[in-house]
Amino acid sequence: MSREIFALKGTICYSTSPTELSITEGGYVVCENGHCAGVFPELPDRYRQIPCTDFGDELIIPGLTDLHIHAPQYTFRASGMDLELLDWLNTITFPQEARYEDTEFARAAYTIFAEDLKKGPNTRACIFGTLHVPATEILMELLNQTGLKTMVGKVNMDRNGSPVLQETSAQASADATLSWLEDTLTKFENVKPILTPRFIPSCSDELMEKLSALQQKYHLPVQSHLSENLGEIAWVQELCPDTHFYGEAYSRFGLFGGDCPTIMAHCVHSSDEEIALMKKQGVYIAHCPQSNINLSSGIAPVRRYLDEGLHVGLGSDVAGGTCSSILRAMADAIQVSKLYWRLIDSSMKPLTLEEAFYMGTEGGGSFFGKAGSFKEGYEFDAVVLNSSTIPTPLKLSPKDRLERLVYLSDDRNISAKYTAGRKIL
Ligand code: GUN
Ligand code: FE
């Protein structure tokens, strides 16, 4: 943690609720020992002597959280996008992920991934690796050096993979997971392990039982996929005939919220029962609009999730998604919500900019604790955005400028970035 105290001056913008933005032009946001000490229209006397960087009228927003991304898929993003989920996994994704058995390849690929993540607007991420322990540890080491705060999962898959990408048994998968946990639980300042059963079709009951025991022993968080695609859901029903809905295939092993902090990606086709259980158990939904379009999965009913008070953040789901910027995911979320409203259910109003901004900042950030906001006491994650790539002679309000920066998301607009008080860019 940084022991420094400093201020940033600019147009400070953050969510005060899921539907409201606070905007302070010519304001100051103060960082003290890695945490936010508040936003001030004038710098209070007690801070007169502290270093202050003046960013003029540039926007200063909280760091963004990507709640769902696959690091090994970064190499082939934006290719092979004409398939639906299960065919895409079998023909493109699994053969590509198999390459990470080769640690030299893994280091080369993950170096590019970590460098690009550092250059973008996200300050935190929950990341899938592959089933390979050495490659996943390389990924963690490289991410730790970026200063970003991340959770990384060695993927578990002991069934329905491919000859080149599947663990040999539930026991082998659990043993590899234990050895990875022992190596990484306390090794990194910025990177923590997260249990990562790929999805139910990839994980036998025996494996899920063993992961459940590890979860309880080490109090680990969990990330997985849920109700993304109709074919996938039908397959889970065949594989787990005793369950009433997909989420129950996780919850019967205690891997669905409650004492087990959980992120479920997608939730495009969740039933009423599944939604009620996610709400009761405090499961985080990672809404991945770009992936849902690319893989023709459908549109998640995010308006409903927000209105019913579920936890919702945004995910890029690279390489289902092509772009890792959560600014882009905000725009995509608004756009697909308009299609949902117009084409599927006219009672489900489109998302506002405020709501999308909340999901990309505090909505997802809160999975890490107090993150994603400039409220006092939150970890100091900040991104400074300039308009260098989008000049205009128009006199725009701060909110209009924010909207353009979201819709035209471009890493070249980032002037500076801080995570937990530390300057990253
Ligand atoms: N379900 C299981 N694995 C994956 C994956 O790699 N990407 C997506 N989008 N869904 C999945
Ligand atoms: Fe995914």
Short mmCIF file of C-alpha atoms and ligand atoms in Angstrom, two decimals:
data_model
loop_
_atom_site.label_atom_id
_atom_site.label_comp_id
_atom_site.label_asym_id
_atom_site.label_seq_id
_atom_site.Cartn_x
_atom_site.Cartn_y
_atom_site.Cartn_z
CA MET A 1 0.00 0.00 0.00
CA SER A 2 1.19 3.50 -0.77
CA ARG A 3 1.90 5.58 2.37
CA GLU A 4 1.73 8.78 0.44
CA ILE A 5 -0.80 11.54 0.54
CA PHE A 6 -1.63 13.46 -2.61
CA ALA A 7 -4.46 15.13 -4.50
CA LEU A 8 -5.61 15.08 -8.10
CA LYS A 9 -7.42 18.12 -9.52
CA GLY A 10 -9.91 17.92 -12.41
CA THR A 11 -13.54 17.14 -13.15
CA ILE A 12 -14.27 14.46 -10.56
CA CYS A 13 -17.02 12.05 -11.49
CA TYR A 14 -18.31 9.02 -9.56
CA SER A 15 -21.54 7.21 -8.69
CA THR A 16 -23.35 8.13 -5.50
CA SER A 17 -25.97 5.42 -6.18
CA PRO A 18 -26.75 3.01 -9.04
CA THR A 19 -28.71 5.81 -10.73
CA GLU A 20 -26.85 9.00 -9.77
CA LEU A 21 -23.55 10.61 -10.69
CA SER A 22 -21.68 13.19 -8.64
CA ILE A 23 -19.72 15.62 -10.85
CA THR A 24 -17.40 18.25 -9.35
CA GLU A 25 -15.74 20.58 -11.87
CA GLY A 26 -12.40 21.97 -10.75
CA GLY A 27 -12.56 19.59 -7.80
CA TYR A 28 -9.99 17.67 -5.80
CA VAL A 29 -9.86 14.01 -4.91
CA VAL A 30 -7.44 13.14 -2.11
CA CYS A 31 -5.58 9.87 -1.62
CA GLU A 32 -4.21 9.02 1.79
CA ASN A 33 -2.34 5.76 2.42
CA GLY A 34 -3.90 4.10 -0.62
CA HIS A 35 -7.45 5.12 0.28
CA CYS A 36 -9.74 7.90 -0.82
CA ALA A 37 -10.04 10.69 1.75
CA GLY A 38 -12.87 12.42 -0.12
CA VAL A 39 -13.83 14.70 -3.00
CA PHE A 40 -13.69 18.46 -2.34
CA PRO A 41 -14.73 21.52 -4.39
CA GLU A 42 -11.89 23.41 -2.64
CA LEU A 43 -8.85 21.81 -1.05
CA PRO A 44 -9.35 21.88 2.74
CA ASP A 45 -6.68 23.75 4.76
CA ARG A 46 -5.31 20.53 6.23
CA TYR A 47 -4.31 19.42 2.71
CA ARG A 48 -2.73 22.72 1.56
CA GLN A 49 0.81 21.34 1.65
CA ILE A 50 0.25 18.00 -0.08
CA PRO A 51 1.40 17.36 -3.67
CA CYS A 52 -1.38 18.03 -6.16
CA THR A 53 -1.44 17.11 -9.85
CA ASP A 54 -3.63 19.47 -11.85
CA PHE A 55 -5.33 17.76 -14.81
CA GLY A 56 -7.25 20.89 -15.89
CA ASP A 57 -10.76 19.97 -17.00
CA GLU A 58 -9.95 16.31 -17.68
CA LEU A 59 -12.35 13.77 -16.20
CA ILE A 60 -11.18 11.82 -13.16
CA ILE A 61 -13.26 8.67 -12.61
CA PRO A 62 -12.91 5.64 -10.29
CA GLY A 63 -11.00 2.64 -11.66
CA LEU A 64 -13.04 0.13 -13.67
CA THR A 65 -13.44 -3.55 -12.85
CA ASP A 66 -13.62 -6.32 -15.44
CA LEU A 67 -15.54 -9.04 -13.59
CA HIS A 68 -14.96 -11.68 -16.28
CA ILE A 69 -12.10 -12.14 -18.73
CA HIS A 70 -10.14 -15.12 -20.13
CA ALA A 71 -6.42 -14.28 -20.31
CA PRO A 72 -5.45 -17.18 -22.65
CA GLN A 73 -8.08 -16.09 -25.17
CA TYR A 74 -6.55 -12.62 -25.63
CA THR A 75 -4.26 -13.97 -28.39
CA PHE A 76 -7.12 -14.82 -30.75
CA ARG A 77 -9.72 -12.20 -29.87
CA ALA A 78 -11.74 -10.87 -32.78
CA SER A 79 -11.29 -14.03 -34.83
CA GLY A 80 -13.55 -17.05 -35.31
CA MET A 81 -16.64 -15.10 -34.33
CA ASP A 82 -19.21 -16.90 -36.46
CA LEU A 83 -19.98 -19.77 -34.06
CA GLU A 84 -22.24 -20.22 -31.05
CA LEU A 85 -20.81 -21.05 -27.63
CA LEU A 86 -20.41 -24.84 -27.64
CA ASP A 87 -19.04 -25.07 -31.20
CA TRP A 88 -16.79 -22.07 -30.54
CA LEU A 89 -15.37 -23.74 -27.42
CA ASN A 90 -14.71 -27.04 -29.18
CA THR A 91 -13.31 -25.81 -32.46
CA ILE A 92 -11.47 -22.61 -31.48
CA THR A 93 -11.08 -22.08 -27.76
CA PHE A 94 -10.06 -25.49 -26.42
CA PRO A 95 -7.31 -26.08 -29.04
CA GLN A 96 -5.96 -22.58 -28.37
CA GLU A 97 -6.00 -23.00 -24.58
CA ALA A 98 -4.12 -26.31 -24.97
CA ARG A 99 -1.10 -24.30 -26.15
CA TYR A 100 -0.56 -23.03 -22.60
CA GLU A 101 0.98 -26.34 -21.63
CA ASP A 102 4.06 -24.77 -23.23
CA THR A 103 5.36 -22.29 -20.66
CA GLU A 104 7.39 -20.36 -23.22
CA PHE A 105 4.27 -19.73 -25.27
CA ALA A 106 2.38 -18.87 -22.09
CA ARG A 107 4.97 -16.30 -21.04
CA ALA A 108 4.97 -14.65 -24.46
CA ALA A 109 1.17 -14.52 -24.66
CA TYR A 110 0.60 -13.44 -21.06
CA THR A 111 3.25 -10.71 -21.31
CA ILE A 112 1.20 -9.10 -24.09
CA PHE A 113 -2.02 -9.57 -22.10
CA ALA A 114 -0.62 -8.02 -18.92
CA GLU A 115 0.93 -5.06 -20.76
CA ASP A 116 -2.30 -4.30 -22.61
CA LEU A 117 -4.37 -4.57 -19.43
CA LYS A 118 -2.03 -2.13 -17.75
CA LYS A 119 -2.49 0.39 -20.60
CA GLY A 120 -6.31 0.23 -20.52
CA PRO A 121 -8.81 1.89 -18.16
CA ASN A 122 -9.45 -1.14 -15.92
CA THR A 123 -7.79 -1.22 -12.50
CA ARG A 124 -9.17 -4.58 -11.31
CA ALA A 125 -10.15 -7.85 -12.95
CA CYS A 126 -11.31 -11.40 -12.24
CA ILE A 127 -9.45 -13.56 -14.70
CA PHE A 128 -9.64 -17.13 -16.02
CA GLY A 129 -6.33 -18.81 -16.86
CA THR A 130 -6.20 -22.34 -18.27
CA LEU A 131 -6.09 -25.71 -16.50
CA HIS A 132 -2.26 -25.55 -16.51
CA VAL A 133 -0.66 -24.69 -13.16
CA PRO A 134 2.75 -23.46 -14.41
CA ALA A 135 1.17 -21.17 -17.03
CA THR A 136 -1.33 -19.81 -14.51
CA GLU A 137 1.48 -19.00 -12.07
CA ILE A 138 3.35 -17.17 -14.86
CA LEU A 139 0.18 -15.17 -15.53
CA MET A 140 -0.10 -14.27 -11.85
CA GLU A 141 3.55 -13.23 -11.65
CA LEU A 142 3.21 -10.96 -14.72
CA LEU A 143 -0.04 -9.42 -13.49
CA ASN A 144 1.44 -8.80 -10.05
CA GLN A 145 4.14 -6.67 -11.67
CA THR A 146 1.53 -4.41 -13.32
CA GLY A 147 0.23 -3.17 -9.96
CA LEU A 148 -3.37 -3.89 -11.01
CA LYS A 149 -5.47 -5.76 -8.42
CA THR A 150 -6.62 -9.06 -9.82
CA MET A 151 -8.03 -12.45 -8.94
CA VAL A 152 -6.81 -15.27 -11.17
CA GLY A 153 -8.14 -18.79 -11.55
CA LYS A 154 -6.49 -21.99 -12.60
CA VAL A 155 -9.37 -23.53 -14.57
CA ASN A 156 -10.84 -26.90 -13.55
CA MET A 157 -12.15 -29.24 -16.23
CA ASP A 158 -12.23 -33.04 -15.91
CA ARG A 159 -14.92 -33.91 -18.48
CA ASN A 160 -16.21 -32.94 -21.94
CA GLY A 161 -13.01 -31.16 -22.91
CA SER A 162 -10.87 -32.30 -25.81
CA PRO A 163 -8.06 -34.87 -26.01
CA VAL A 164 -5.60 -31.99 -25.57
CA LEU A 165 -7.48 -29.97 -22.97
CA GLN A 166 -8.89 -31.95 -20.08
CA GLU A 167 -7.58 -33.09 -16.71
CA THR A 168 -7.21 -36.86 -16.34
CA SER A 169 -9.52 -37.24 -13.31
CA ALA A 170 -11.30 -35.31 -10.57
CA GLN A 171 -8.47 -36.26 -8.22
CA ALA A 172 -5.80 -34.98 -10.64
CA SER A 173 -7.69 -31.70 -11.05
CA ALA A 174 -8.10 -31.25 -7.27
CA ASP A 175 -4.44 -32.16 -6.61
CA ALA A 176 -3.24 -29.62 -9.19
CA THR A 177 -5.54 -27.00 -7.66
CA LEU A 178 -4.18 -27.65 -4.18
CA SER A 179 -0.58 -27.37 -5.32
CA TRP A 180 -1.40 -24.12 -7.17
CA LEU A 181 -3.13 -22.73 -4.06
CA GLU A 182 -0.19 -23.61 -1.85
CA ASP A 183 2.12 -21.79 -4.25
CA THR A 184 0.02 -18.67 -4.70
CA LEU A 185 -2.28 -18.02 -1.72
CA THR A 186 0.07 -15.52 -0.09
CA LYS A 187 2.77 -15.09 -2.71
CA PHE A 188 1.59 -11.95 -4.49
CA GLU A 189 0.73 -8.50 -3.20
CA ASN A 190 -1.69 -7.71 -6.02
CA VAL A 191 -2.95 -11.08 -7.26
CA LYS A 192 -5.06 -13.61 -5.37
CA PRO A 193 -6.30 -17.04 -6.45
CA ILE A 194 -9.99 -17.62 -7.19
CA LEU A 195 -11.51 -21.09 -7.66
CA THR A 196 -12.55 -21.54 -11.29
CA PRO A 197 -14.66 -24.55 -12.28
CA ARG A 198 -15.02 -23.72 -15.99
CA PHE A 199 -18.76 -24.48 -16.16
CA ILE A 200 -20.92 -27.45 -15.19
CA PRO A 201 -20.40 -29.41 -18.44
CA SER A 202 -16.62 -29.34 -17.71
CA CYS A 203 -16.78 -30.49 -14.07
CA SER A 204 -17.91 -33.87 -12.70
CA ASP A 205 -19.81 -34.08 -9.40
CA GLU A 206 -16.75 -35.67 -7.86
CA LEU A 207 -14.62 -32.68 -8.87
CA MET A 208 -17.23 -30.19 -7.63
CA GLU A 209 -17.21 -31.93 -4.24
CA LYS A 210 -13.45 -31.62 -4.01
CA LEU A 211 -13.55 -27.95 -5.03
CA SER A 212 -16.21 -27.35 -2.41
CA ALA A 213 -13.89 -28.79 0.26
CA LEU A 214 -11.05 -26.53 -0.93
CA GLN A 215 -13.38 -23.53 -0.92
CA GLN A 216 -14.37 -24.15 2.68
CA LYS A 217 -10.84 -24.86 3.84
CA TYR A 218 -9.31 -21.72 2.31
CA HIS A 219 -12.43 -19.44 2.19
CA LEU A 220 -11.85 -18.82 -1.48
CA PRO A 221 -14.03 -16.87 -3.87
CA VAL A 222 -15.39 -18.67 -6.95
CA GLN A 223 -16.00 -17.66 -10.58
CA SER A 224 -17.78 -19.58 -13.30
CA HIS A 225 -20.33 -19.38 -16.13
CA LEU A 226 -24.12 -19.61 -15.81
CA SER A 227 -27.07 -19.82 -18.22
CA GLU A 228 -25.21 -18.28 -21.13
CA ASN A 229 -26.61 -20.29 -24.05
CA LEU A 230 -29.80 -22.35 -24.54
CA GLY A 231 -27.93 -25.44 -25.79
CA GLU A 232 -25.62 -25.26 -22.78
CA ILE A 233 -28.59 -25.05 -20.38
CA ALA A 234 -30.27 -28.10 -21.98
CA TRP A 235 -26.98 -30.00 -21.68
CA VAL A 236 -26.65 -29.17 -17.98
CA GLN A 237 -30.19 -30.46 -17.44
CA GLU A 238 -29.15 -33.77 -19.04
CA LEU A 239 -25.92 -33.95 -17.04
CA CYS A 240 -27.63 -33.05 -13.75
CA PRO A 241 -31.16 -34.53 -13.98
CA ASP A 242 -31.79 -33.98 -10.26
CA THR A 243 -31.46 -30.20 -10.49
CA HIS A 244 -34.37 -27.84 -11.22
CA PHE A 245 -32.23 -25.13 -12.78
CA TYR A 246 -28.60 -24.59 -13.78
CA GLY A 247 -27.59 -22.60 -10.69
CA GLU A 248 -28.58 -25.50 -8.48
CA ALA A 249 -25.75 -27.52 -10.01
CA TYR A 250 -23.38 -25.09 -8.25
CA SER A 251 -25.45 -24.36 -5.14
CA ARG A 252 -25.77 -28.03 -4.14
CA PHE A 253 -21.98 -27.95 -3.62
CA GLY A 254 -22.02 -24.66 -1.71
CA LEU A 255 -20.44 -22.87 -4.67
CA PHE A 256 -23.14 -20.27 -5.26
CA GLY A 257 -22.77 -17.25 -3.01
CA GLY A 258 -23.62 -17.08 0.68
CA ASP A 259 -20.35 -17.80 2.51
CA CYS A 260 -18.69 -18.34 -0.85
CA PRO A 261 -18.22 -15.01 -2.71
CA THR A 262 -19.26 -15.91 -6.24
CA ILE A 263 -19.23 -14.39 -9.72
CA MET A 264 -21.40 -15.99 -12.39
CA ALA A 265 -20.79 -14.74 -15.91
CA HIS A 266 -23.66 -14.08 -18.34
CA CYS A 267 -27.00 -15.16 -16.75
CA VAL A 268 -28.68 -14.48 -20.11
CA HIS A 269 -31.40 -17.12 -19.71
CA SER A 270 -31.73 -17.47 -15.94
CA SER A 271 -35.12 -18.73 -14.69
CA ASP A 272 -37.13 -16.96 -11.97
CA GLU A 273 -35.95 -19.55 -9.45
CA GLU A 274 -32.32 -19.07 -10.45
CA ILE A 275 -32.63 -15.29 -10.17
CA ALA A 276 -34.27 -15.57 -6.74
CA LEU A 277 -31.45 -17.80 -5.51
CA MET A 278 -28.76 -15.45 -6.87
CA LYS A 279 -30.43 -12.59 -5.05
CA LYS A 280 -30.75 -14.52 -1.78
CA GLN A 281 -27.13 -15.70 -1.93
CA GLY A 282 -25.62 -12.38 -3.07
CA VAL A 283 -24.15 -13.89 -6.23
CA TYR A 284 -22.44 -11.32 -8.48
CA ILE A 285 -23.56 -11.33 -12.10
CA ALA A 286 -20.89 -10.45 -14.66
CA HIS A 287 -22.84 -8.95 -17.55
CA CYS A 288 -20.82 -9.41 -20.76
CA PRO A 289 -22.80 -7.69 -23.52
CA GLN A 290 -20.20 -7.87 -26.26
CA SER A 291 -19.70 -11.60 -25.80
CA ASN A 292 -23.45 -12.17 -25.76
CA ILE A 293 -23.66 -10.51 -29.18
CA ASN A 294 -20.62 -12.21 -30.71
CA LEU A 295 -21.65 -15.72 -29.63
CA SER A 296 -25.33 -15.03 -30.41
CA SER A 297 -26.19 -16.02 -26.85
CA GLY A 298 -28.99 -13.51 -26.33
CA ILE A 299 -29.41 -10.41 -24.15
CA ALA A 300 -29.23 -10.64 -20.37
CA PRO A 301 -32.18 -8.95 -18.61
CA VAL A 302 -29.98 -6.48 -16.75
CA ARG A 303 -32.74 -3.93 -16.16
CA ARG A 304 -34.53 -6.62 -14.14
CA TYR A 305 -31.37 -7.55 -12.21
CA LEU A 306 -30.70 -3.93 -11.28
CA ASP A 307 -34.31 -3.17 -10.35
CA GLU A 308 -34.49 -6.30 -8.17
CA GLY A 309 -31.28 -5.25 -6.40
CA LEU A 310 -28.94 -8.04 -7.52
CA HIS A 311 -25.20 -7.40 -7.67
CA VAL A 312 -24.27 -6.68 -11.29
CA GLY A 313 -20.90 -5.72 -12.74
CA LEU A 314 -19.53 -5.73 -16.28
CA GLY A 315 -17.25 -8.24 -17.97
CA SER A 316 -15.41 -8.16 -21.27
CA ASP A 317 -15.40 -11.98 -21.55
CA VAL A 318 -12.50 -11.74 -23.99
CA ALA A 319 -12.47 -13.64 -26.31
CA GLY A 320 -16.24 -14.08 -26.45
CA GLY A 321 -15.86 -10.31 -26.28
CA THR A 322 -13.20 -8.66 -28.40
CA CYS A 323 -12.39 -5.54 -26.38
CA SER A 324 -11.06 -5.54 -22.81
CA SER A 325 -12.02 -1.93 -22.01
CA ILE A 326 -14.87 -1.66 -19.52
CA LEU A 327 -15.67 1.77 -20.99
CA ARG A 328 -16.63 -0.12 -24.13
CA ALA A 329 -18.61 -2.64 -22.07
CA MET A 330 -20.62 0.26 -20.59
CA ALA A 331 -21.64 1.44 -24.07
CA ASP A 332 -22.38 -2.12 -25.20
CA ALA A 333 -24.55 -2.69 -22.11
CA ILE A 334 -26.62 0.40 -22.90
CA GLN A 335 -26.94 -0.55 -26.55
CA VAL A 336 -28.11 -4.13 -25.97
CA SER A 337 -30.54 -2.91 -23.31
CA LYS A 338 -32.18 -0.75 -25.98
CA LEU A 339 -32.65 -3.80 -28.20
CA TYR A 340 -34.06 -5.75 -25.24
CA TRP A 341 -36.57 -2.96 -24.59
CA ARG A 342 -37.55 -2.54 -28.23
CA LEU A 343 -37.57 -6.18 -29.33
CA ILE A 344 -38.18 -8.33 -26.25
CA ASP A 345 -39.95 -6.51 -23.41
CA SER A 346 -41.21 -2.92 -23.64
CA SER A 347 -41.56 -2.74 -19.84
CA MET A 348 -37.79 -3.04 -19.43
CA LYS A 349 -36.47 0.49 -19.93
CA PRO A 350 -32.99 0.86 -21.44
CA LEU A 351 -30.06 1.40 -19.10
CA THR A 352 -28.95 4.97 -18.51
CA LEU A 353 -25.35 6.16 -18.72
CA GLU A 354 -25.43 6.49 -14.93
CA GLU A 355 -26.43 2.84 -14.50
CA ALA A 356 -23.83 1.52 -16.94
CA PHE A 357 -21.17 3.68 -15.27
CA TYR A 358 -22.16 2.32 -11.85
CA MET A 359 -21.92 -1.30 -13.05
CA GLY A 360 -18.45 -0.71 -14.49
CA THR A 361 -17.16 1.04 -11.36
CA GLU A 362 -18.65 0.29 -7.94
CA GLY A 363 -21.04 -2.43 -9.14
CA GLY A 364 -18.21 -4.79 -10.09
CA GLY A 365 -15.55 -3.16 -7.90
CA SER A 366 -17.42 -4.07 -4.72
CA PHE A 367 -16.52 -7.72 -5.33
CA PHE A 368 -13.05 -6.59 -4.18
CA GLY A 369 -14.45 -4.85 -1.07
CA LYS A 370 -14.47 -1.05 -0.98
CA ALA A 371 -13.42 -0.38 -4.57
CA GLY A 372 -14.80 1.49 -7.56
CA SER A 373 -15.83 4.72 -5.86
CA PHE A 374 -14.40 7.98 -4.51
CA LYS A 375 -16.49 7.71 -1.36
CA GLU A 376 -14.36 8.17 1.73
CA GLY A 377 -12.46 5.05 2.79
CA TYR A 378 -12.54 3.33 -0.61
CA GLU A 379 -9.32 2.02 -2.11
CA PHE A 380 -7.93 4.75 -4.34
CA ASP A 381 -8.38 3.54 -7.91
CA ALA A 382 -8.59 6.40 -10.40
CA VAL A 383 -8.46 6.91 -14.16
CA VAL A 384 -7.86 10.32 -15.74
CA LEU A 385 -9.46 10.74 -19.17
CA ASN A 386 -8.56 13.41 -21.72
CA SER A 387 -10.31 14.12 -25.00
CA SER A 388 -7.21 14.18 -27.21
CA THR A 389 -8.62 11.73 -29.78
CA ILE A 390 -12.05 13.37 -29.87
CA PRO A 391 -11.55 17.13 -30.17
CA THR A 392 -14.59 19.29 -30.83
CA PRO A 393 -15.27 23.03 -30.95
CA LEU A 394 -18.50 22.42 -29.02
CA LYS A 395 -18.72 23.45 -25.39
CA LEU A 396 -19.76 20.18 -23.77
CA SER A 397 -20.96 19.54 -20.26
CA PRO A 398 -18.92 17.10 -18.13
CA LYS A 399 -21.65 14.47 -18.49
CA ASP A 400 -21.66 14.86 -22.28
CA ARG A 401 -17.88 14.47 -22.29
CA LEU A 402 -18.17 11.35 -20.15
CA GLU A 403 -20.73 9.87 -22.53
CA ARG A 404 -18.42 10.43 -25.51
CA LEU A 405 -15.47 8.90 -23.68
CA VAL A 406 -17.62 5.86 -22.89
CA TYR A 407 -19.04 5.38 -26.40
CA LEU A 408 -15.76 6.17 -28.19
CA SER A 409 -13.67 4.23 -25.64
CA ASP A 410 -10.04 4.58 -26.67
CA ASP A 411 -7.01 3.83 -24.48
CA ARG A 412 -5.25 6.86 -25.99
CA ASN A 413 -7.59 9.03 -23.91
CA ILE A 414 -6.02 7.84 -20.65
CA SER A 415 -3.73 10.46 -19.07
CA ALA A 416 -3.03 8.63 -15.81
CA LYS A 417 -4.17 5.62 -13.80
CA TYR A 418 -3.87 4.70 -10.11
CA THR A 419 -4.66 1.45 -8.33
CA ALA A 420 -4.89 1.31 -4.52
CA GLY A 421 -3.04 4.64 -4.39
CA ARG A 422 -0.18 3.56 -6.63
CA LYS A 423 0.44 5.28 -9.97
CA ILE A 424 0.26 2.62 -12.69
CA LEU A 425 0.32 4.91 -15.73
N1 GUN B 1 -18.38 -21.36 -20.95
C1 GUN B 1 -17.40 -22.24 -20.67
N2 GUN B 1 -16.21 -21.81 -21.07
C2 GUN B 1 -16.42 -20.60 -21.64
C3 GUN B 1 -15.55 -19.65 -22.25
O1 GUN B 1 -14.33 -19.83 -22.36
N3 GUN B 1 -16.14 -18.52 -22.72
C4 GUN B 1 -17.48 -18.30 -22.61
N4 GUN B 1 -18.00 -17.17 -23.10
N5 GUN B 1 -18.31 -19.19 -22.06
C5 GUN B 1 -17.79 -20.32 -21.57
FE FE B 2 -16.32 -16.51 -20.17
#
